[in-house]
Amino acid sequence: LEIDIENSNHWANLKGAQLYDQYDNTVGTITDIIEHGAQVLLDVKAEHKTYLIPFAEPLVLNFNPEKNHLQLEIADGLL
């Protein structure tokens, strides 16, 4: 994958990306990356809601920089 979880400067590339879940459903647009202690959260704007989604390398299923798409394994009940 082309995302360096340890490098917060690299996270800026995710702003504006479309986030998809493991079932290829659109979750929303990543509007911010928040460092909350040891955890990193993606601030995602959906049609009528905003979500804070945990972000860690093992959860990344796919990242397509050309299409600006990120696919994550998202825990059931989080959305």
Short mmCIF file of N, CA, C and O in Angstrom, two decimals:
data_model
loop_
_atom_site.label_atom_id
_atom_site.label_comp_id
_atom_site.label_asym_id
_atom_site.label_seq_id
_atom_site.Cartn_x
_atom_site.Cartn_y
_atom_site.Cartn_z
N LEU A 1 0.84 -1.18 0.00
CA LEU A 1 0.00 0.00 0.00
C LEU A 1 0.87 1.24 0.00
O LEU A 1 2.00 1.21 0.47
N GLU A 2 0.34 2.33 -0.48
CA GLU A 2 1.11 3.55 -0.59
C GLU A 2 0.78 4.55 0.52
O GLU A 2 1.00 5.74 0.36
N ILE A 3 0.27 4.08 1.63
CA ILE A 3 -0.03 4.96 2.75
C ILE A 3 0.95 4.64 3.87
O ILE A 3 1.06 3.51 4.30
N ASP A 4 1.68 5.65 4.31
CA ASP A 4 2.62 5.48 5.42
C ASP A 4 1.91 5.96 6.68
O ASP A 4 1.84 7.15 6.95
N ILE A 5 1.36 5.02 7.43
CA ILE A 5 0.58 5.33 8.63
C ILE A 5 1.43 6.10 9.64
O ILE A 5 0.94 6.95 10.36
N GLU A 6 2.73 5.82 9.69
CA GLU A 6 3.61 6.45 10.67
C GLU A 6 3.95 7.90 10.30
O GLU A 6 4.42 8.65 11.14
N ASN A 7 3.72 8.29 9.07
CA ASN A 7 4.10 9.63 8.60
C ASN A 7 2.86 10.50 8.46
O ASN A 7 2.12 10.40 7.49
N SER A 8 2.63 11.37 9.43
CA SER A 8 1.41 12.18 9.43
C SER A 8 1.35 13.13 8.23
O SER A 8 0.27 13.53 7.80
N ASN A 9 2.51 13.51 7.65
CA ASN A 9 2.49 14.36 6.46
C ASN A 9 1.84 13.63 5.28
O ASN A 9 1.23 14.26 4.42
N HIS A 10 1.99 12.33 5.25
CA HIS A 10 1.41 11.54 4.17
C HIS A 10 -0.12 11.49 4.28
O HIS A 10 -0.81 11.37 3.29
N TRP A 11 -0.63 11.61 5.50
CA TRP A 11 -2.09 11.56 5.71
C TRP A 11 -2.80 12.68 4.99
O TRP A 11 -3.96 12.54 4.62
N ALA A 12 -2.14 13.81 4.81
CA ALA A 12 -2.77 14.95 4.14
C ALA A 12 -3.28 14.55 2.76
O ALA A 12 -4.25 15.11 2.27
N ASN A 13 -2.63 13.56 2.14
CA ASN A 13 -3.06 13.08 0.82
C ASN A 13 -4.45 12.44 0.87
O ASN A 13 -5.10 12.29 -0.16
N LEU A 14 -4.89 12.04 2.05
CA LEU A 14 -6.19 11.39 2.18
C LEU A 14 -7.34 12.38 2.25
O LEU A 14 -8.49 12.01 2.01
N LYS A 15 -7.05 13.63 2.57
CA LYS A 15 -8.12 14.63 2.64
C LYS A 15 -8.75 14.78 1.27
O LYS A 15 -8.06 14.93 0.27
N GLY A 16 -10.07 14.70 1.24
CA GLY A 16 -10.80 14.79 -0.01
C GLY A 16 -11.04 13.45 -0.68
O GLY A 16 -11.80 13.36 -1.65
N ALA A 17 -10.40 12.39 -0.17
CA ALA A 17 -10.59 11.06 -0.75
C ALA A 17 -11.97 10.52 -0.41
O ALA A 17 -12.54 10.86 0.63
N GLN A 18 -12.48 9.68 -1.27
CA GLN A 18 -13.73 8.98 -1.01
C GLN A 18 -13.41 7.73 -0.20
O GLN A 18 -12.50 6.98 -0.54
N LEU A 19 -14.17 7.51 0.87
CA LEU A 19 -13.98 6.34 1.72
C LEU A 19 -15.05 5.30 1.41
O LEU A 19 -16.23 5.63 1.31
N TYR A 20 -14.60 4.06 1.25
CA TYR A 20 -15.48 2.92 1.00
C TYR A 20 -15.28 1.89 2.10
O TYR A 20 -14.19 1.75 2.63
N ASP A 21 -16.36 1.16 2.42
CA ASP A 21 -16.23 0.08 3.40
C ASP A 21 -15.80 -1.20 2.71
O ASP A 21 -15.58 -1.24 1.49
N GLN A 22 -15.70 -2.28 3.48
CA GLN A 22 -15.23 -3.56 2.97
C GLN A 22 -16.20 -4.18 1.96
O GLN A 22 -15.84 -5.08 1.22
N TYR A 23 -17.43 -3.67 1.91
CA TYR A 23 -18.43 -4.19 0.97
C TYR A 23 -18.53 -3.30 -0.27
O TYR A 23 -19.44 -3.45 -1.07
N ASP A 24 -17.60 -2.35 -0.40
CA ASP A 24 -17.54 -1.42 -1.52
C ASP A 24 -18.67 -0.40 -1.52
O ASP A 24 -18.99 0.18 -2.55
N ASN A 25 -19.27 -0.16 -0.35
CA ASN A 25 -20.28 0.89 -0.21
C ASN A 25 -19.58 2.21 0.07
O ASN A 25 -18.63 2.27 0.86
N THR A 26 -20.05 3.29 -0.54
CA THR A 26 -19.49 4.61 -0.28
C THR A 26 -19.90 5.05 1.12
O THR A 26 -21.08 5.04 1.46
N VAL A 27 -18.92 5.44 1.93
CA VAL A 27 -19.18 5.95 3.27
C VAL A 27 -19.28 7.47 3.22
O VAL A 27 -20.20 8.05 3.78
N GLY A 28 -18.34 8.12 2.54
CA GLY A 28 -18.35 9.58 2.44
C GLY A 28 -16.99 10.10 2.04
O GLY A 28 -16.14 9.36 1.57
N THR A 29 -16.78 11.39 2.26
CA THR A 29 -15.54 12.06 1.90
C THR A 29 -14.72 12.35 3.16
O THR A 29 -15.25 12.88 4.14
N ILE A 30 -13.45 12.02 3.11
CA ILE A 30 -12.56 12.30 4.23
C ILE A 30 -12.28 13.80 4.25
O ILE A 30 -11.74 14.35 3.29
N THR A 31 -12.67 14.45 5.34
CA THR A 31 -12.49 15.90 5.45
C THR A 31 -11.33 16.29 6.35
O THR A 31 -10.82 17.40 6.24
N ASP A 32 -10.91 15.36 7.24
CA ASP A 32 -9.80 15.68 8.13
C ASP A 32 -9.22 14.39 8.69
O ASP A 32 -9.88 13.35 8.69
N ILE A 33 -7.98 14.47 9.14
CA ILE A 33 -7.31 13.37 9.81
C ILE A 33 -6.95 13.88 11.20
O ILE A 33 -6.29 14.91 11.34
N ILE A 34 -7.44 13.19 12.22
CA ILE A 34 -7.28 13.64 13.60
C ILE A 34 -6.39 12.66 14.36
O ILE A 34 -6.68 11.47 14.42
N GLU A 35 -5.32 13.20 14.95
CA GLU A 35 -4.47 12.39 15.82
C GLU A 35 -5.01 12.53 17.23
O GLU A 35 -5.00 13.61 17.80
N HIS A 36 -5.52 11.44 17.76
CA HIS A 36 -6.13 11.44 19.09
C HIS A 36 -5.33 10.49 19.97
O HIS A 36 -5.62 9.30 20.04
N GLY A 37 -4.29 11.03 20.61
CA GLY A 37 -3.40 10.18 21.39
C GLY A 37 -2.67 9.23 20.45
O GLY A 37 -2.11 9.66 19.45
N ALA A 38 -2.71 7.95 20.75
CA ALA A 38 -2.05 6.95 19.91
C ALA A 38 -2.92 6.54 18.72
O ALA A 38 -2.46 5.82 17.85
N GLN A 39 -4.16 6.99 18.69
CA GLN A 39 -5.09 6.59 17.65
C GLN A 39 -5.24 7.70 16.61
O GLN A 39 -5.21 8.89 16.93
N VAL A 40 -5.42 7.28 15.37
CA VAL A 40 -5.69 8.21 14.28
C VAL A 40 -7.13 7.98 13.83
O VAL A 40 -7.58 6.84 13.67
N LEU A 41 -7.87 9.08 13.67
CA LEU A 41 -9.27 9.00 13.25
C LEU A 41 -9.45 9.77 11.94
O LEU A 41 -8.85 10.83 11.74
N LEU A 42 -10.27 9.22 11.07
CA LEU A 42 -10.66 9.92 9.86
C LEU A 42 -11.99 10.60 10.11
O LEU A 42 -12.94 9.95 10.55
N ASP A 43 -12.06 11.89 9.85
CA ASP A 43 -13.31 12.64 9.94
C ASP A 43 -13.95 12.54 8.56
O ASP A 43 -13.41 13.02 7.57
N VAL A 44 -15.09 11.85 8.49
CA VAL A 44 -15.72 11.53 7.21
C VAL A 44 -17.10 12.16 7.14
O VAL A 44 -17.94 11.93 8.01
N LYS A 45 -17.33 12.94 6.10
CA LYS A 45 -18.62 13.60 5.89
C LYS A 45 -19.43 12.74 4.94
O LYS A 45 -19.06 12.53 3.79
N ALA A 46 -20.54 12.22 5.44
CA ALA A 46 -21.48 11.45 4.63
C ALA A 46 -22.60 12.40 4.21
O ALA A 46 -22.57 13.59 4.53
N GLU A 47 -23.60 11.88 3.55
CA GLU A 47 -24.68 12.73 3.04
C GLU A 47 -25.35 13.55 4.13
O GLU A 47 -25.55 14.74 3.98
N HIS A 48 -25.71 12.90 5.24
CA HIS A 48 -26.43 13.61 6.31
C HIS A 48 -25.78 13.46 7.68
O HIS A 48 -26.37 13.82 8.68
N LYS A 49 -24.56 12.89 7.72
CA LYS A 49 -23.90 12.63 8.99
C LYS A 49 -22.40 12.84 8.84
O LYS A 49 -21.88 12.86 7.74
N THR A 50 -21.74 12.93 9.98
CA THR A 50 -20.28 12.92 10.03
C THR A 50 -19.86 11.76 10.92
O THR A 50 -20.45 11.52 11.96
N TYR A 51 -18.83 11.03 10.48
CA TYR A 51 -18.34 9.89 11.23
C TYR A 51 -16.87 10.10 11.59
O TYR A 51 -16.13 10.72 10.83
N LEU A 52 -16.46 9.56 12.72
CA LEU A 52 -15.06 9.45 13.07
C LEU A 52 -14.70 7.97 12.96
O LEU A 52 -15.23 7.15 13.71
N ILE A 53 -13.86 7.66 12.01
CA ILE A 53 -13.53 6.27 11.69
C ILE A 53 -12.08 5.99 12.10
O ILE A 53 -11.17 6.70 11.68
N PRO A 54 -11.85 4.96 12.93
CA PRO A 54 -10.48 4.60 13.29
C PRO A 54 -9.67 4.26 12.04
O PRO A 54 -10.17 3.60 11.12
N PHE A 55 -8.42 4.73 12.02
CA PHE A 55 -7.55 4.52 10.88
C PHE A 55 -6.26 3.87 11.34
O PHE A 55 -5.53 4.44 12.15
N ALA A 56 -6.00 2.66 10.84
CA ALA A 56 -4.77 1.93 11.16
C ALA A 56 -4.43 1.06 9.96
O ALA A 56 -5.33 0.61 9.24
N GLU A 57 -3.17 0.84 9.74
CA GLU A 57 -2.72 0.10 8.55
C GLU A 57 -3.42 -1.25 8.36
O GLU A 57 -3.80 -1.58 7.25
N PRO A 58 -3.64 -2.05 9.42
CA PRO A 58 -4.31 -3.34 9.20
C PRO A 58 -5.75 -3.22 8.68
O PRO A 58 -6.29 -4.18 8.15
N LEU A 59 -6.35 -2.05 8.83
CA LEU A 59 -7.73 -1.84 8.36
C LEU A 59 -7.80 -1.44 6.90
O LEU A 59 -8.88 -1.48 6.30
N VAL A 60 -6.68 -1.04 6.31
CA VAL A 60 -6.66 -0.57 4.93
C VAL A 60 -6.74 -1.77 3.99
O VAL A 60 -5.88 -2.65 4.01
N LEU A 61 -7.79 -1.81 3.18
CA LEU A 61 -7.96 -2.88 2.20
C LEU A 61 -7.40 -2.47 0.84
O LEU A 61 -6.86 -3.30 0.11
N ASN A 62 -7.56 -1.19 0.50
CA ASN A 62 -7.11 -0.72 -0.81
C ASN A 62 -7.00 0.80 -0.78
O ASN A 62 -7.81 1.46 -0.13
N PHE A 63 -6.01 1.32 -1.49
CA PHE A 63 -5.91 2.76 -1.69
C PHE A 63 -5.54 3.00 -3.13
O PHE A 63 -4.55 2.46 -3.62
N ASN A 64 -6.36 3.77 -3.83
CA ASN A 64 -6.12 4.09 -5.23
C ASN A 64 -5.90 5.60 -5.33
O ASN A 64 -6.86 6.36 -5.35
N PRO A 65 -4.62 6.03 -5.37
CA PRO A 65 -4.36 7.47 -5.40
C PRO A 65 -4.86 8.15 -6.68
O PRO A 65 -5.23 9.31 -6.65
N GLU A 66 -4.88 7.41 -7.79
CA GLU A 66 -5.36 8.01 -9.04
C GLU A 66 -6.84 8.37 -8.97
O GLU A 66 -7.27 9.40 -9.44
N LYS A 67 -7.62 7.48 -8.36
CA LYS A 67 -9.06 7.73 -8.21
C LYS A 67 -9.39 8.43 -6.90
O LYS A 67 -10.53 8.83 -6.68
N ASN A 68 -8.38 8.55 -6.01
CA ASN A 68 -8.58 9.16 -4.69
C ASN A 68 -9.62 8.39 -3.88
O ASN A 68 -10.53 8.96 -3.29
N HIS A 69 -9.48 7.05 -3.89
CA HIS A 69 -10.38 6.14 -3.18
C HIS A 69 -9.61 5.39 -2.10
O HIS A 69 -8.52 4.87 -2.37
N LEU A 70 -10.18 5.32 -0.91
CA LEU A 70 -9.63 4.53 0.19
C LEU A 70 -10.69 3.54 0.64
O LEU A 70 -11.83 3.92 0.86
N GLN A 71 -10.31 2.27 0.73
CA GLN A 71 -11.24 1.25 1.21
C GLN A 71 -10.71 0.69 2.53
O GLN A 71 -9.56 0.29 2.62
N LEU A 72 -11.57 0.73 3.55
CA LEU A 72 -11.20 0.28 4.89
C LEU A 72 -12.14 -0.82 5.38
O LEU A 72 -13.32 -0.83 5.03
N GLU A 73 -11.60 -1.66 6.22
CA GLU A 73 -12.43 -2.60 6.99
C GLU A 73 -13.01 -1.78 8.14
O GLU A 73 -12.28 -1.27 8.99
N ILE A 74 -14.33 -1.62 8.15
CA ILE A 74 -14.99 -0.81 9.17
C ILE A 74 -15.84 -1.72 10.04
O ILE A 74 -16.64 -2.50 9.53
N ALA A 75 -15.64 -1.64 11.33
CA ALA A 75 -16.36 -2.50 12.28
C ALA A 75 -17.87 -2.34 12.14
O ALA A 75 -18.37 -1.24 11.97
N ASP A 76 -18.57 -3.48 12.22
CA ASP A 76 -20.03 -3.44 12.19
C ASP A 76 -20.56 -2.58 13.33
O ASP A 76 -20.04 -2.61 14.44
N GLY A 77 -21.57 -1.77 13.04
CA GLY A 77 -22.18 -0.91 14.04
C GLY A 77 -21.52 0.45 14.15
O GLY A 77 -22.05 1.32 14.85
N LEU A 78 -20.39 0.66 13.48
CA LEU A 78 -19.71 1.95 13.57
C LEU A 78 -20.40 3.02 12.73
O LEU A 78 -20.39 4.19 13.07
N LEU A 79 -21.03 2.60 11.65
CA LEU A 79 -21.70 3.56 10.76
C LEU A 79 -23.18 3.64 11.07
O LEU A 79 -23.80 2.70 11.44
#
